[in-house]
PDB file of C-alpha atoms in Angstrom:
ATOM      1  CA  MET F   1       0.055 -20.609  10.234  1.00 85.00           C
ATOM      2  CA  SER F   2       0.330 -17.459   8.516  1.00 94.00           C
ATOM      3  CA  TYR F   3       3.094 -15.791   6.482  1.00 97.00           C
ATOM      4  CA  ASP F   4       3.402 -12.286   7.411  1.00 98.00           C
ATOM      5  CA  LEU F   5       4.606  -9.460   5.528  1.00 98.00           C
ATOM      6  CA  ALA F   6       4.950  -5.354   6.683  1.00 98.00           C
ATOM      7  CA  PHE F   7       4.993  -2.514   3.913  1.00 98.00           C
ATOM      8  CA  TRP F   8       6.129   0.939   4.667  1.00 98.00           C
ATOM      9  CA  TYR F   9       7.695   3.900   2.782  1.00 98.00           C
ATOM     10  CA  GLU F  10      11.538   4.533   3.434  1.00 96.00           C
ATOM     11  CA  SER F  11      13.517   7.090   2.275  1.00 94.00           C
ATOM     12  CA  ARG F  12      17.004   5.408   2.418  1.00 93.00           C
ATOM     13  CA  SER F  13      18.174   2.124   2.408  1.00 94.00           C
ATOM     14  CA  LEU F  14      17.504  -0.262   5.325  1.00 94.00           C
ATOM     15  CA  ASP F  15      19.313  -3.457   6.198  1.00 97.00           C
ATOM     16  CA  ALA F  16      17.808  -6.529   7.911  1.00 97.00           C
ATOM     17  CA  ALA F  17      18.501  -5.648  11.421  1.00 98.00           C
ATOM     18  CA  ALA F  18      16.869  -1.687  11.272  1.00 97.00           C
ATOM     19  CA  ALA F  19      13.844  -3.288   9.372  1.00 98.00           C
ATOM     20  CA  TYR F  20      13.297  -5.844  12.015  1.00 98.00           C
ATOM     21  CA  GLN F  21      13.500  -3.031  14.777  1.00 98.00           C
ATOM     22  CA  LYS F  22      10.875  -1.038  12.724  1.00 98.00           C
ATOM     23  CA  TYR F  23       8.845  -4.179  12.170  1.00 98.00           C
ATOM     24  CA  ASP F  24       8.754  -5.413  15.832  1.00 98.00           C
ATOM     25  CA  ALA F  25       7.462  -1.783  16.965  1.00 98.00           C
ATOM     26  CA  MET F  26       4.952  -1.622  14.304  1.00 97.00           C
ATOM     27  CA  THR F  27       3.496  -5.299  15.324  1.00 97.00           C
ATOM     28  CA  ASP F  28       3.344  -3.879  19.019  1.00 96.00           C
ATOM     29  CA  GLY F  29       0.896  -1.110  17.687  1.00 93.00           C
ATOM     30  CA  GLU F  30       3.565   1.572  18.023  1.00 95.00           C
ATOM     31  CA  SER F  31       3.044   4.706  16.175  1.00 93.00           C
ATOM     32  CA  GLY F  32       5.943   7.134  15.080  1.00 96.00           C
ATOM     33  CA  VAL F  33       7.979   4.237  13.682  1.00 96.00           C
ATOM     34  CA  THR F  34       8.348   5.689  10.508  1.00 96.00           C
ATOM     35  CA  ALA F  35       6.449   8.819   8.754  1.00 95.00           C
ATOM     36  CA  GLU F  36       3.163   8.549   7.470  1.00 96.00           C
ATOM     37  CA  SER F  37       3.010   8.537   3.512  1.00 97.00           C
ATOM     38  CA  PRO F  38       0.104   8.808   0.934  1.00 98.00           C
ATOM     39  CA  ARG F  39       1.988   5.904  -0.963  1.00 98.00           C
ATOM     40  CA  VAL F  40       1.111   3.576   1.863  1.00 98.00           C
ATOM     41  CA  ALA F  41      -2.698   4.555   2.180  1.00 98.00           C
ATOM     42  CA  GLU F  42      -2.850   4.257  -1.982  1.00 98.00           C
ATOM     43  CA  PHE F  43      -0.967   0.835  -1.262  1.00 98.00           C
ATOM     44  CA  TYR F  44      -3.590  -0.412   1.151  1.00 98.00           C
ATOM     45  CA  ARG F  45      -6.468   0.705  -0.989  1.00 97.00           C
ATOM     46  CA  ASP F  46      -4.908  -1.421  -3.919  1.00 97.00           C
ATOM     47  CA  VAL F  47      -4.394  -4.483  -1.412  1.00 97.00           C
ATOM     48  CA  LEU F  48      -8.273  -4.057  -0.452  1.00 95.00           C
ATOM     49  CA  ARG F  49      -9.289  -3.569  -4.115  1.00 95.00           C
ATOM     50  CA  ALA F  50      -7.175  -7.086  -5.104  1.00 95.00           C
ATOM     51  CA  TYR F  51      -8.237  -8.912  -1.698  1.00 94.00           C
ATOM     52  CA  GLN F  52     -11.246  -8.341   0.222  1.00 89.00           C
ATOM     53  CA  ASP F  53     -10.650  -7.859   3.926  1.00 88.00           C
ATOM     54  CA  LEU F  54     -12.024  -9.566   6.961  1.00 84.00           C
ATOM     55  CA  THR F  55     -14.540  -7.783   8.543  1.00 77.00           C
ATOM     56  CA  GLU F  56     -16.999  -8.736  11.142  1.00 73.00           C
ATOM     57  CA  ASP F  57     -19.727  -8.780   8.241  1.00 78.00           C
ATOM     58  CA  THR F  58     -17.662 -11.343   6.234  1.00 74.00           C
ATOM     59  CA  THR F  59     -19.865 -14.652   5.804  1.00 78.00           C
ATOM     60  CA  GLU F  60     -17.984 -17.954   6.505  1.00 81.00           C
ATOM     61  CA  GLU F  61     -17.505 -18.683   2.908  1.00 79.00           C
ATOM     62  CA  GLU F  62     -15.732 -15.419   2.122  1.00 72.00           C
ATOM     63  CA  ALA F  63     -13.598 -16.150   5.044  1.00 72.00           C
ATOM     64  CA  HIS F  64     -12.769 -19.462   3.549  1.00 77.00           C
ATOM     65  CA  GLN F  65     -12.003 -18.110   0.240  1.00 82.00           C
ATOM     66  CA  SER F  66      -9.787 -14.759   1.665  1.00 88.00           C
ATOM     67  CA  PRO F  67      -6.050 -15.263   1.466  1.00 94.00           C
ATOM     68  CA  TRP F  68      -5.991 -13.393   5.098  1.00 95.00           C
ATOM     69  CA  THR F  69      -5.578 -15.208   8.492  1.00 93.00           C
ATOM     70  CA  SER F  70      -6.841 -11.602  10.417  1.00 93.00           C
ATOM     71  CA  SER F  71      -7.531  -8.417   9.332  1.00 94.00           C
ATOM     72  CA  VAL F  72      -5.013  -6.262   7.216  1.00 97.00           C
ATOM     73  CA  TYR F  73      -3.621  -3.801   9.307  1.00 97.00           C
ATOM     74  CA  PHE F  74      -3.238  -0.349   8.730  1.00 97.00           C
ATOM     75  CA  ASN F  75      -2.135   2.994  10.367  1.00 96.00           C
ATOM     76  CA  GLY F  76      -0.802   5.343   7.961  1.00 96.00           C
ATOM     77  CA  GLU F  77       2.551   4.357   8.722  1.00 98.00           C
ATOM     78  CA  CYS F  78       2.554   0.919   7.418  1.00 98.00           C
ATOM     79  CA  VAL F  79       0.346  -1.995   6.257  1.00 98.00           C
ATOM     80  CA  LEU F  80       0.587  -5.511   8.126  1.00 98.00           C
ATOM     81  CA  VAL F  81      -0.734  -8.779   6.606  1.00 98.00           C
ATOM     82  CA  ASN F  82      -1.284 -11.933   7.544  1.00 97.00           C
ATOM     83  CA  ILE F  83      -1.489 -14.540   4.525  1.00 97.00           C
ATOM     84  CA  ALA F  84      -2.921 -18.013   5.015  1.00 95.00           C
ATOM     85  CA  TRP F  85       0.228 -20.404   4.462  1.00 95.00           C
ATOM     86  CA  SER F  86      -1.546 -22.062   1.681  1.00 93.00           C
ATOM     87  CA  ARG F  87      -1.853 -18.780  -0.285  1.00 94.00           C
ATOM     88  CA  LYS F  88       1.482 -17.512   0.477  1.00 96.00           C
ATOM     89  CA  SER F  89       3.041 -17.770  -3.151  1.00 95.00           C
ATOM     90  CA  GLU F  90       0.559 -16.399  -5.102  1.00 94.00           C
ATOM     91  CA  VAL F  91      -0.343 -13.399  -2.604  1.00 97.00           C
ATOM     92  CA  SER F  92       2.995 -12.341  -1.314  1.00 97.00           C
ATOM     93  CA  ASN F  93       4.204 -12.173  -5.084  1.00 97.00           C
ATOM     94  CA  THR F  94       1.324  -9.833  -6.197  1.00 97.00           C
ATOM     95  CA  LEU F  95       1.855  -7.586  -2.860  1.00 98.00           C
ATOM     96  CA  ILE F  96       5.528  -7.717  -3.332  1.00 98.00           C
ATOM     97  CA  ASP F  97       4.780  -6.360  -7.000  1.00 98.00           C
ATOM     98  CA  MET F  98       2.307  -3.883  -6.125  1.00 98.00           C
ATOM     99  CA  ALA F  99       4.361  -2.266  -2.950  1.00 98.00           C
ATOM    100  CA  LYS F 100       7.490  -2.136  -5.470  1.00 98.00           C
ATOM    101  CA  SER F 101       5.084  -0.180  -7.562  1.00 97.00           C
ATOM    102  CA  ARG F 102       4.124   2.477  -5.186  1.00 97.00           C
ATOM    103  CA  GLY F 103       7.856   2.567  -3.907  1.00 97.00           C
ATOM    104  CA  LEU F 104       7.498   1.016  -0.904  1.00 98.00           C
ATOM    105  CA  VAL F 105       9.830  -1.612   1.383  1.00 97.00           C
ATOM    106  CA  THR F 106       8.560  -5.097   1.878  1.00 98.00           C
ATOM    107  CA  TYR F 107       9.891  -6.699   4.962  1.00 98.00           C
ATOM    108  CA  ASP F 108       9.580 -10.425   5.195  1.00 98.00           C
ATOM    109  CA  PRO F 109      10.100 -11.757   8.726  1.00 98.00           C
ATOM    110  CA  GLN F 110      10.087 -15.185   8.094  1.00 97.00           C
ATOM    111  CA  ARG F 111      13.672 -14.960   5.913  1.00 97.00           C
ATOM    112  CA  ASP F 112      14.744 -11.553   7.552  1.00 97.00           C
ATOM    113  CA  LEU F 113      14.747  -9.923   4.067  1.00 98.00           C
ATOM    114  CA  VAL F 114      14.167  -6.202   3.029  1.00 98.00           C
ATOM    115  CA  ILE F 115      12.675  -5.985  -0.427  1.00 97.00           C
ATOM    116  CA  GLU F 116      13.388  -2.240  -1.813  1.00 94.00           C
ATOM    117  CA  ALA F 117      11.294  -0.953  -4.576  1.00 88.00           C
TER     118      ALA F 117
END
């Protein structure tokens, strides 16, 4: 089981229904859902500095220590993460703070909640 979060740049306020529509399209692999932003790329680098991504070369021990249940997704427009349920509080709070510092929106689909910077 994972705790999922999405991060992207938004120039205006967004309600939960609009955020869900974007999130749904993003998780379907659509592009052009929102504009690419260097803030998103910077956030992605911050995430990987804080928590190693899962790759084909990840050892079993590294995978066991990782907060992720799958690789971190990044396409220039958004970052999508699947956090291991046992680490959700620790990691989600850190990522939300990092996103706020970069001026990014966080969407929490479990709670249908938009967290703006």
